[in-house]
XYZ file of C-alpha atoms in Angstrom:
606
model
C 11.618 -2.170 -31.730
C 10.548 -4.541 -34.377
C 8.350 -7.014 -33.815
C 8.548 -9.802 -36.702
C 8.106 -12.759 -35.035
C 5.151 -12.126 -32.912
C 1.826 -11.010 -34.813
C -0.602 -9.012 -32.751
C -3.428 -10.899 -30.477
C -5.681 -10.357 -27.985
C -4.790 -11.133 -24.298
C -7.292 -14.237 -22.976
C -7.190 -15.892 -19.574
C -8.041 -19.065 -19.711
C -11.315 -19.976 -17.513
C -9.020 -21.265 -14.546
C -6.550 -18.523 -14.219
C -9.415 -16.122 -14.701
C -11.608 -18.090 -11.994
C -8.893 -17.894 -9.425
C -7.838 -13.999 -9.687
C -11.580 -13.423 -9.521
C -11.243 -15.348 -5.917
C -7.815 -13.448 -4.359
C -5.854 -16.120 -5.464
C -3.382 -17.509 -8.808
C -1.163 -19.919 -9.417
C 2.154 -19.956 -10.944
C 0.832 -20.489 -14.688
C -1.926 -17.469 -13.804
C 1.310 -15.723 -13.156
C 2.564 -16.469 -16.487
C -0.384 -15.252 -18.301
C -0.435 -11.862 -16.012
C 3.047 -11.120 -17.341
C 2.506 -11.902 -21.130
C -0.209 -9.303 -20.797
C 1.857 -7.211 -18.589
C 4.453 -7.438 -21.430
C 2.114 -5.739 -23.968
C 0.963 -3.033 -21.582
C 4.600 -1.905 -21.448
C 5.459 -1.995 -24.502
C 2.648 -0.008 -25.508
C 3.290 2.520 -22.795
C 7.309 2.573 -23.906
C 5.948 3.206 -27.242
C 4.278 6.098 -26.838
C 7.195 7.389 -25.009
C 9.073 7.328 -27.997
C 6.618 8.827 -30.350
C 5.639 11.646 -28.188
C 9.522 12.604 -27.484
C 10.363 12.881 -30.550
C 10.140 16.808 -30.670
C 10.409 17.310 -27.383
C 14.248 18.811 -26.660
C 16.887 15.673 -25.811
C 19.339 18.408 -23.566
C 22.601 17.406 -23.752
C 22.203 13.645 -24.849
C 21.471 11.750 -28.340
C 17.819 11.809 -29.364
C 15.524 9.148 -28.044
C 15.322 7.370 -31.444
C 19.502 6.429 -31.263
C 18.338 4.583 -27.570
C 15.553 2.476 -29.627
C 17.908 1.359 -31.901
C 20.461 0.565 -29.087
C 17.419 -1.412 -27.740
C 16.627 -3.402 -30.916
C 20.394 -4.195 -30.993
C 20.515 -5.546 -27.841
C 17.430 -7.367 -28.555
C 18.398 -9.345 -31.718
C 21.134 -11.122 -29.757
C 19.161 -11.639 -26.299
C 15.628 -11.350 -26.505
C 14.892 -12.900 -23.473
C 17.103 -10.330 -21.488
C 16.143 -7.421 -23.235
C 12.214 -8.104 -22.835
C 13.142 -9.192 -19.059
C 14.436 -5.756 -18.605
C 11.413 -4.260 -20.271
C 9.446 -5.433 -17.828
C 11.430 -4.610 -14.809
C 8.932 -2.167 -12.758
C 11.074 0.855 -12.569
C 11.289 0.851 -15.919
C 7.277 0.984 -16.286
C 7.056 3.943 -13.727
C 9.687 5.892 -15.894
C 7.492 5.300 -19.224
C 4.504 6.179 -17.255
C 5.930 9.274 -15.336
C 7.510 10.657 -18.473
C 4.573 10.208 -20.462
C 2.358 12.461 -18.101
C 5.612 14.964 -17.853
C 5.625 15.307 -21.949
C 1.469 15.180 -22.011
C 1.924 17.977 -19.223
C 0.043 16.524 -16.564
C 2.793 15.627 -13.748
C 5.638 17.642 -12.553
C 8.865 17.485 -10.851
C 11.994 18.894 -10.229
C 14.288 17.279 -13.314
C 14.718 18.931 -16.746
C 12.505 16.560 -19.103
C 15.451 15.812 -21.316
C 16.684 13.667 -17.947
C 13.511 11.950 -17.933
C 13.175 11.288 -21.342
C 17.339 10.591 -21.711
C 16.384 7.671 -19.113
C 15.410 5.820 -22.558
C 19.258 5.508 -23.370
C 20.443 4.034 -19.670
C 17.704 1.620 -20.460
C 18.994 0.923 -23.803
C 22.381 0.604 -22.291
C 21.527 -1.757 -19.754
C 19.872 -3.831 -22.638
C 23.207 -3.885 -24.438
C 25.247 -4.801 -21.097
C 22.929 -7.780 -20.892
C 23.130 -8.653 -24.483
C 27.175 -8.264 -24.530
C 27.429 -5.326 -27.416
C 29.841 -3.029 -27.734
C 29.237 0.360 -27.714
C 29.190 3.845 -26.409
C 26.125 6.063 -25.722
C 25.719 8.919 -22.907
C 22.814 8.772 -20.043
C 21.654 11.105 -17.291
C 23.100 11.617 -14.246
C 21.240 12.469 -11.093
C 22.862 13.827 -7.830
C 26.221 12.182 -9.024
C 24.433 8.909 -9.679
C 24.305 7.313 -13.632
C 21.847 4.458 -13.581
C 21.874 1.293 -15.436
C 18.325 0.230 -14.632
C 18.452 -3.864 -12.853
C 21.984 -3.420 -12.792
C 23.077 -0.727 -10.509
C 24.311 2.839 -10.245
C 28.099 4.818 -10.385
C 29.152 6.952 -8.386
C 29.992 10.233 -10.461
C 30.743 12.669 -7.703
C 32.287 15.111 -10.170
C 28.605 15.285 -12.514
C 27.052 17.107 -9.569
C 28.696 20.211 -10.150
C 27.928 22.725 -11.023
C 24.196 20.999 -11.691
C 22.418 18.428 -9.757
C 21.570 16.755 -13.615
C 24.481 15.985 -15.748
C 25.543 13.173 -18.453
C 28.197 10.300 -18.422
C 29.042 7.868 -20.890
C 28.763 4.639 -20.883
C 31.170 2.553 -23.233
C 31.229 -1.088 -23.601
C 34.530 -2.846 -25.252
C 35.734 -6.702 -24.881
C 38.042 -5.449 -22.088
C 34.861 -3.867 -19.913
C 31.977 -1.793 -19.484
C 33.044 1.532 -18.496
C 30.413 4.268 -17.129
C 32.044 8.126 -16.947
C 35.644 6.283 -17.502
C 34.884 4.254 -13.955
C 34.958 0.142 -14.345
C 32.443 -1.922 -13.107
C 34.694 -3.373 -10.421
C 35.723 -0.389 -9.340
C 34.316 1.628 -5.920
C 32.326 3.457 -7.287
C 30.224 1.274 -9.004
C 26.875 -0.167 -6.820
C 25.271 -3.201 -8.446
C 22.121 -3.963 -6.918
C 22.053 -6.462 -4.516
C 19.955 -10.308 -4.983
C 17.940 -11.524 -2.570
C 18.290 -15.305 -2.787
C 16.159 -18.121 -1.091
C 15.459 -21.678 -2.193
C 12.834 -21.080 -5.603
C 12.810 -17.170 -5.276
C 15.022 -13.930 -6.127
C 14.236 -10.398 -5.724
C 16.586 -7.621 -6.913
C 16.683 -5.122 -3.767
C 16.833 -2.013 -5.770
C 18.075 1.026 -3.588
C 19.186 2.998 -6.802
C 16.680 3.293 -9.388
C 15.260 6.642 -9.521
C 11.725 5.153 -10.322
C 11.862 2.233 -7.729
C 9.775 4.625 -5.323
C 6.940 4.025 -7.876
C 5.895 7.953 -7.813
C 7.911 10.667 -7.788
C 11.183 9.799 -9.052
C 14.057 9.959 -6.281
C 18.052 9.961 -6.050
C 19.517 7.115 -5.623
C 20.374 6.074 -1.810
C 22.795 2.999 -1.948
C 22.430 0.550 1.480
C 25.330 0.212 2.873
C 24.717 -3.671 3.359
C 21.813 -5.588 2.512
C 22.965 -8.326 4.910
C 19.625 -7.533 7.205
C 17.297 -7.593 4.440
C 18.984 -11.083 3.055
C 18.070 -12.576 6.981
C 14.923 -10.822 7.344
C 14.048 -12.062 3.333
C 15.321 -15.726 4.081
C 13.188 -16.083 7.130
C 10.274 -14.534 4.988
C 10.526 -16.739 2.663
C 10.633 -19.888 4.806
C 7.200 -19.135 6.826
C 5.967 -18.676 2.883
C 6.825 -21.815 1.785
C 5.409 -23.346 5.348
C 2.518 -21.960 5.496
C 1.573 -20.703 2.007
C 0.763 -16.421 1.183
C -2.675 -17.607 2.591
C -4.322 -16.666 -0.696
C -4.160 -20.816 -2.248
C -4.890 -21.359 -6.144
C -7.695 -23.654 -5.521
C -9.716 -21.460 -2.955
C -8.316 -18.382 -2.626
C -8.976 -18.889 1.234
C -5.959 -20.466 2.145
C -6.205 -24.099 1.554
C -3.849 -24.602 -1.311
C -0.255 -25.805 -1.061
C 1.989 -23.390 0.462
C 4.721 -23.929 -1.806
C 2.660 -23.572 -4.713
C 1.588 -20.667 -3.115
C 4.891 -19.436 -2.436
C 5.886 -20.336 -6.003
C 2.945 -17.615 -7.800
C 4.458 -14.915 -5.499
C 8.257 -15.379 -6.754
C 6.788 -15.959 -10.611
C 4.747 -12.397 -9.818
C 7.363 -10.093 -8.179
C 10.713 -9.162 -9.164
C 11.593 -6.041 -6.933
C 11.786 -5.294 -3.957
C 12.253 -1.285 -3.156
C 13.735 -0.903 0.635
C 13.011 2.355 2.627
C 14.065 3.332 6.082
C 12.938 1.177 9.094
C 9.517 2.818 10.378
C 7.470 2.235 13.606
C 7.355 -1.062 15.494
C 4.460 -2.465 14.584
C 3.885 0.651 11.549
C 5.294 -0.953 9.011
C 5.205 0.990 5.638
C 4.462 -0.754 1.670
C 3.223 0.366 -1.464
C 3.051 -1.279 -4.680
C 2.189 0.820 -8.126
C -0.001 -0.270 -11.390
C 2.750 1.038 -13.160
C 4.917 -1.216 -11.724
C 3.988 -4.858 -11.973
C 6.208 -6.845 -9.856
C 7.391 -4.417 -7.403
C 6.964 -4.195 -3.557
C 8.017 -1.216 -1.761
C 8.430 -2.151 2.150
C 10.466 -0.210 5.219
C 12.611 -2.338 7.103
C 10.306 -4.588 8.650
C 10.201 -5.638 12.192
C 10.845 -9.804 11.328
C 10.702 -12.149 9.058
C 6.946 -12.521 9.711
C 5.987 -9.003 8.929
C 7.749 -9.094 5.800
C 6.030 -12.297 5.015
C 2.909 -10.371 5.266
C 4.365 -7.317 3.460
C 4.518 -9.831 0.121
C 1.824 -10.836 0.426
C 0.189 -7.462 0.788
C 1.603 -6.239 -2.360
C 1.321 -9.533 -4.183
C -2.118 -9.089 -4.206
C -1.930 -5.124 -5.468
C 0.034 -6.258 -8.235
C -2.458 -9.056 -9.040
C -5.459 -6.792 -9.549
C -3.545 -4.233 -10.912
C -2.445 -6.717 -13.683
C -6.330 -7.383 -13.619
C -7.964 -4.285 -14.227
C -5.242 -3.620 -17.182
C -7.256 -6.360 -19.099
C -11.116 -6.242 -17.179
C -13.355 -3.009 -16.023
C -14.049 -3.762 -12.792
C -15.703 -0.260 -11.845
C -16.559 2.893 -14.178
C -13.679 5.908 -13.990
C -15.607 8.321 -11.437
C -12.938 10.137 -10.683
C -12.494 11.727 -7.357
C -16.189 12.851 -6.862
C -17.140 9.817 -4.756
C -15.452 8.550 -1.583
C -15.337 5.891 0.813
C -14.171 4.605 3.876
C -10.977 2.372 3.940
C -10.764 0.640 6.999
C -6.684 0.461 6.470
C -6.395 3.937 5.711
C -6.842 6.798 7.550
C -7.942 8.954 4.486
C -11.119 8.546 2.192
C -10.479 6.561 -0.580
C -12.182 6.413 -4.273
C -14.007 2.983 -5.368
C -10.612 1.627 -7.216
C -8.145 2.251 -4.053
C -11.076 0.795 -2.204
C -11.477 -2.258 -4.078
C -7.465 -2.658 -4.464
C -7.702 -2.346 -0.375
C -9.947 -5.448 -0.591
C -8.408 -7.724 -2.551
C -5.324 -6.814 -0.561
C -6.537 -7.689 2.811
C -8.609 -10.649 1.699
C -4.918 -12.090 0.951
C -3.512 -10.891 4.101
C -6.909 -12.085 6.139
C -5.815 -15.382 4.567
C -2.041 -15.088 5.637
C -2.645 -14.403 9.347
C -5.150 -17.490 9.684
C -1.955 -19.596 8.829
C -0.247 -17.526 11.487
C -2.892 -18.411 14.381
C -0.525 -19.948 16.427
C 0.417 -16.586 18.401
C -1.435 -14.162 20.251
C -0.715 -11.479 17.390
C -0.986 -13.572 14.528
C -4.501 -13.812 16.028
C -5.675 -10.624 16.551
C -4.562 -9.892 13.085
C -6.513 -12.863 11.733
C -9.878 -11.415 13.920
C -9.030 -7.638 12.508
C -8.622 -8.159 8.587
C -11.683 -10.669 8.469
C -13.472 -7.863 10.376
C -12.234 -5.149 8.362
C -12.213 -6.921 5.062
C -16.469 -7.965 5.476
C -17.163 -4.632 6.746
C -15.535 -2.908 3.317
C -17.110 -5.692 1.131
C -20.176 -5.445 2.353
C -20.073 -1.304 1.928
C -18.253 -1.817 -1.614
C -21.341 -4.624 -2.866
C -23.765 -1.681 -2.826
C -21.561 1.161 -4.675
C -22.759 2.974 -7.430
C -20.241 2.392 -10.524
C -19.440 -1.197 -10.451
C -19.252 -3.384 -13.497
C -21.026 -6.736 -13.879
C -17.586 -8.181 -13.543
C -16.746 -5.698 -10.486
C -19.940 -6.992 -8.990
C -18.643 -10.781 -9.879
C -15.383 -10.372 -8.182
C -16.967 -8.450 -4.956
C -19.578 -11.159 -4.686
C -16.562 -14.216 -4.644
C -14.296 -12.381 -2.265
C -17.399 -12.170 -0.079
C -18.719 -15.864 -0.511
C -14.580 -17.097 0.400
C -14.535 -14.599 3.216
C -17.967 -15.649 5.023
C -16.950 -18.894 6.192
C -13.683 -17.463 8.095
C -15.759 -14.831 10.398
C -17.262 -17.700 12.207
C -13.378 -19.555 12.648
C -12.316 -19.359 16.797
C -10.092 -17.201 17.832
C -8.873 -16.444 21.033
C -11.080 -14.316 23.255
C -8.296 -12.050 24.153
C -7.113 -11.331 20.560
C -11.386 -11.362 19.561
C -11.776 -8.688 22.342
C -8.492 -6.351 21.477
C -9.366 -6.882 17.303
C -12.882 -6.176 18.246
C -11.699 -2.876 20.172
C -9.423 -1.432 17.273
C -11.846 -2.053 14.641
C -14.260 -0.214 16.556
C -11.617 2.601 17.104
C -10.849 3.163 13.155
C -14.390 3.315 11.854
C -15.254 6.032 14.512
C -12.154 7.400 14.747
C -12.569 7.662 10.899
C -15.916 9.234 11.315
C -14.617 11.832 13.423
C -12.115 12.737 11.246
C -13.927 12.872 7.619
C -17.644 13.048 8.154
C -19.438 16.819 8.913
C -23.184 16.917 9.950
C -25.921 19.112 8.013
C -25.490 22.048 9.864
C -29.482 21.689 10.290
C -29.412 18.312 11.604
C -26.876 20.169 14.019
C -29.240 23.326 15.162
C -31.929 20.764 15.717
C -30.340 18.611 18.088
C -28.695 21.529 20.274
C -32.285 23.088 20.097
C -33.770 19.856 21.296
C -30.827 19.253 24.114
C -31.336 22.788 25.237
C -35.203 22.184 25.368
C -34.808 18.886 27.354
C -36.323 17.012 24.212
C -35.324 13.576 22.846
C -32.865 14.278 20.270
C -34.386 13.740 16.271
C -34.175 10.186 15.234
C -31.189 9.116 12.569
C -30.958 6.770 10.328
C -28.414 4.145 10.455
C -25.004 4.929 9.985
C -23.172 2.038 8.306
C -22.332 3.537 4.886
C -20.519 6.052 7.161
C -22.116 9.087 5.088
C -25.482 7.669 4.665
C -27.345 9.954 7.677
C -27.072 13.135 5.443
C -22.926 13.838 6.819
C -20.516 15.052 4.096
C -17.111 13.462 3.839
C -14.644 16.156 4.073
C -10.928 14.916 4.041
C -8.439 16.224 6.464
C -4.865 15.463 7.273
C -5.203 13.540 11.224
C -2.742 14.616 13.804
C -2.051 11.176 14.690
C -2.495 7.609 13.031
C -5.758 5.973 13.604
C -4.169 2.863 14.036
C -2.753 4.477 17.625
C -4.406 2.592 19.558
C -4.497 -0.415 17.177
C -0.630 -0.340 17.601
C -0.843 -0.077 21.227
C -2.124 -3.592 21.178
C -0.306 -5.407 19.172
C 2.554 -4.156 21.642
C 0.532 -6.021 24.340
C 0.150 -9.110 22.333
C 3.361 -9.704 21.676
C 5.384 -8.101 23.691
C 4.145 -7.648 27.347
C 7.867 -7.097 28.691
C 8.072 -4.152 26.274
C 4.778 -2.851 26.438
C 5.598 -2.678 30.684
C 8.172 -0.346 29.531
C 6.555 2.421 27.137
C 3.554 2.718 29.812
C 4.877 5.672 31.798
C 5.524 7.950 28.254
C 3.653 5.375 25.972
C 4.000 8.692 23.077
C 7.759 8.191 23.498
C 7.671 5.018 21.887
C 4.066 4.910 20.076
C 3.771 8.001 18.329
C 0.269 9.483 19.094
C -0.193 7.455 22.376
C -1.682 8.935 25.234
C -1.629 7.780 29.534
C -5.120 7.220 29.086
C -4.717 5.058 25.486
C -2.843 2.533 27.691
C -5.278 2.204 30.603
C -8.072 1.456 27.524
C -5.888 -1.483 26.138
C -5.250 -3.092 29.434
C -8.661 -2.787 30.817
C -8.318 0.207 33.367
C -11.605 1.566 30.946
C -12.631 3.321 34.306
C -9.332 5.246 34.618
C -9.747 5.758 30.878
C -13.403 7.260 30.710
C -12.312 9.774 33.689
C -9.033 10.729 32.102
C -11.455 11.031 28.347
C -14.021 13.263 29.966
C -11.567 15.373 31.431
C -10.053 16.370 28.488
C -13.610 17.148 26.632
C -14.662 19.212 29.493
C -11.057 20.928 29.714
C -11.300 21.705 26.220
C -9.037 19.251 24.524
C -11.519 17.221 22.877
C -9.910 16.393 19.775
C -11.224 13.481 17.949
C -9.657 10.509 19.411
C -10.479 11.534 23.176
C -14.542 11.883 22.140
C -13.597 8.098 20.464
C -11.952 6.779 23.487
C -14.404 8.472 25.635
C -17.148 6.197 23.641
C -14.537 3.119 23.425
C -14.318 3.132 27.360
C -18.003 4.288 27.947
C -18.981 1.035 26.228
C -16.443 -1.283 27.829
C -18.012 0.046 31.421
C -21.624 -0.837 30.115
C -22.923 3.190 29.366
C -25.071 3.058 26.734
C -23.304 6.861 26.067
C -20.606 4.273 24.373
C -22.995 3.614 21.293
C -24.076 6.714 20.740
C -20.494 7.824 20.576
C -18.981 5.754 18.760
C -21.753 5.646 16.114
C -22.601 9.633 15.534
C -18.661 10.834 16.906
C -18.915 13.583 14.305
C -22.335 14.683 15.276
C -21.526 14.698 18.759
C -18.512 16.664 18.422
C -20.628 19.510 16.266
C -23.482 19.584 18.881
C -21.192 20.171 21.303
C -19.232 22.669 20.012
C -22.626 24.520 19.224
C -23.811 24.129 22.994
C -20.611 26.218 23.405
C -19.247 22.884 25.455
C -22.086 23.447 27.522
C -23.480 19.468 27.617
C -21.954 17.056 29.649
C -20.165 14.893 26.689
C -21.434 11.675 27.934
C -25.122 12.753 28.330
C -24.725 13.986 25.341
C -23.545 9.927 23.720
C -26.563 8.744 25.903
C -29.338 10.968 23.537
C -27.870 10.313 20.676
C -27.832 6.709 21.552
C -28.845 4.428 18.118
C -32.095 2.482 18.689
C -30.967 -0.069 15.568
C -27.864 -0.849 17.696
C -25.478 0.338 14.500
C -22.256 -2.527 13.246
C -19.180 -0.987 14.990
């Protein structure tokens, strides 16, 4: 696409805009200068698209080049629509995902002619917008032609004999017509615009990039009324209260419809997926994408609030790191603990978690009013110091990294000392405690010395060898080996927020809590309410019965420490090493003996 009017220049941030994203936060003109960079990135990305299709085969459609014309076309006559739809965030997933398919380093099920044909529903898009005429041909998935922002036709008859067909799409002064079908017609499924006062999000259920990885068929809503209420009342506590994340602090202290305002200039999709969980709610947000949230059906307007905000801040940093080095490319070879994940994560998901939950720490101290709003205040201040202070002593870190670390950590400080109330401080203080062991369970294996010598010096009636302290999780000589958890480490976490917020309902999932909480145990529910007692009997049970996965020898140590055992600490700080040393006493030692030796004299931070 030519580029006449617009010489080449570096991308700056101006010392304010740069100041602020360095704190969590960004106003609406920080916005502005994320997207002109943005706007380069995928460009450059689309570019190379082009040049390395160019001998790959085009299938059954035109050759990529006849799209990039369609596309400077379109472009001459609306420049602002054409470059609007160029940054749409499907359309930066497809030019990433089809790069790595033609470099050879992703795979899928579609032909690459149907990934690289995408190009020409692009270009036809472009030329809807711009008002050409014309007449070009584009990929169909599962019956489904895509004009990308626009929507998708139905083309029931392009699924057979193959799941990946073609249609064409002409465009005259009477109509635009894809595979002979109208754009008025049935068949035809425009996406849908969620509207509130000073925002609008295109709900995008038929892109086959919208789900930001692995490209997917499209699955039309049936209505989007829900997601218009849910989105509306979203939107409202936003503007109220502000995303918690304000352009002069970054801890929450700015306007909240300015605040509001940087989150509608910064995203422009949302991606809906099937309701999940009460209380479980499911987002994602890509680099690849700038703009785009992916969210399940959320359980209010409040949640989804939250969601935004979540995902705000992803696409913020992401933005970010496109123009900065925050942290040297280590690859996989170095893991740490996410305390919002269950699985290990490498130093850039790890700082991406931070800057996340900084912004939704910020969000839920707004939302104090409530019980739940919080304990969710108390757990993502917890959380968010606890990775912050693990992530200020990594290996691999720029200077800037460092920088941004360091002011996420100054903003947070003053927040852990803000009241809360001493039931949602108690129940955020319990599920914090439950993740970071349960975690440690999970992921962390013992030197199988350090293993032999403390069943050799419980067999020998000897205090058990001294360890150092265990805060960096992997720092007493363990090895973090991921696995895939039977449950969700949040469990218990979710268990609570049930209690919190809804005591009539939480009454009524007691008697088969796993019926309703997936995971959930009897003996889960006596720890939340306080029957720790009933909890530590019911725990012990299953240890000495043989069943002593790693969220009993957790709860054992949760509900040891809640009656005042000092087996609690030891448990909760070494899980992993007390699981080992008991499976190499052949089950022989009494499981809570067992937490009392191994009991940390430098009292660890659980």
């Amino acid at each position: 696409m030519r580029q006449t009017a617009r010489p080449a220049h570096p991308h700056l941030l101006a010392s304010p805009a740069f100041e602020e994203l360095l704190g969590g936060g960004g106003g609406p003109a920080t916005m502005s200068a994320l997207r002109a960079s943005e706007r380069s990135w995928r460009l450059l990305v689309v570019r190379a698209v082009l040049d390395s299709a160019g001998s790959a085969p085009a299938g059954p459609l035109p050759p990529p080049a006849d799209a990039w014309r369609l596309l400077a076309r379109a472009r001459t006559v609306a420049e602002e629509a054409v470059e609007e739809l160029l940054a749409y965030p499907a359309v930066g997933v497809w030019a990433a995902h089809t790069l790595r398919r033609l470099r050879g380093t992703a795979e899928d099920e579609a032909p690459l002619w149907v990934h690289t044909g995408h190009l020409h529903a692009i270009a036809a898009s472009a030329a809807v917008r711009a008002g050409l005429e014309f007449r070009t041909a584009v990929p169909v998935r599962r019956g489904w032609a895509v004009l990308p922002a626009l929507g998708a036709m139905r083309v029931p008859e392009a699924s057979e004999p193959s799941e990946w067909a073609v249609a064409e799409v002409v465009a005259r002064a009477d109509g635009v017509r894809v595979a002979g079908r109208g754009l008025a017609g049935p068949d035809w499924h425009p996406l849908t615009e969620l509207r509130a006062d000073g925002c609008t999000l295109l709900l995008d259920d038929s892109d086959p990039y919208r789900t930001l990885r692995t490209p997917a068929a499209a699955e039309p809503l049936d209505h989007a009324a829900e997601w218009q209420r849910l989105f509306g009342e979203a939107w409202e506590i936003l503007c109220d209260t502000g995303t918690g994340v304000g352009s002069d602090t970054g801890t929450g202290t700015g306007s909240g419809t300015e605040e509001a305002r940087a989150l509608a200039a910064g995203l422009v999709s949302l991606v809906p997926r099937p309701r999940a969980e009460r209380f479980r709610p499911h987002s994602a947000s890509s680099g690849d994408a700038y703009g785009a949230a992916l969210a399940s059906v959320p359980d209010d307007g409040e949640q989804l609030a939250s969601t935004l905000v979540h995902e705000f801040q992803h696409n913020k940093l992401s933005a970010f790191m496109h123009l900065f080095t925050l942290y040297a490319d280590q690859g996989a070879a170095r893991l740490y603990y996410a305390p919002w994940r269950d699985d290990p994560r490498p130093l850039g998901g790890l700082l991406q978690g931070v800057y996340a939950f900084f912004g939704v720490t910020g969000f839920w101290r707004r939302r104090g009013h409530h019980a739940l709003g919080q304990f969710e205040f108390a757990l993502w201040r917890s959380q968010t110091a606890y990775a912050l202070r693990a992530i200020g002593g990594a290996d691999g870190l720029t200077d800037l990294g460092e920088r941004l670390v360091a002011e996420l950590a100054r903003r947070l400080e003053p927040l852990l000392d803000e009241p809360v109330g001493a039931r949602a401080r108690s129940a955020a203080e319990l599920a914090a405690a439950d993740h970071r062991a349960t975690w440690r369970a999970h992921h962390l294996r013992p030197d199988p010395g350090a293993v032999r010598a403390h069943a050799e010096a419980w067999a020998d009636g000897r205090p058990m060898p001294a360890a150092p302290s265990a805060f960096g999780l992997a720092s007493d000589g363990s090895t973090i080996v991921p696995c895939a958890p039977a449950r969700g480490f949040d469990t218990r976490a979710v268990l609570l927020r049930w209690l919190l917020a809804d005591p009539a309902g939480f009454d009524g999932l007691r008697d088969d809590p796993g019926a309703v909480v997936s995971g959930a145990r009897p003996e889960d529910v006596d720890l939340v309410t306080g029957r720790t007692a009933e909890a530590l009997r019911a725990f012990r049970a299953r240890v000495l019965g043989g069943d002593g996965d790693p969220e009993t020898w957790v709860g054992l140590g949760l509900a040891a420490r809640a009656e005042g055992d000092a087996a609690g600490e030891g448990l909760l700080a070494r899980p992993h090493l007390a699981m080992a040393v008991h499976s190499e006493l052949d089950g022989r030692a009494d499981p809570l003996e067992l937490g009392r030796a191994l009991a940390v004299a430098d009292g660890d931070s659980l």
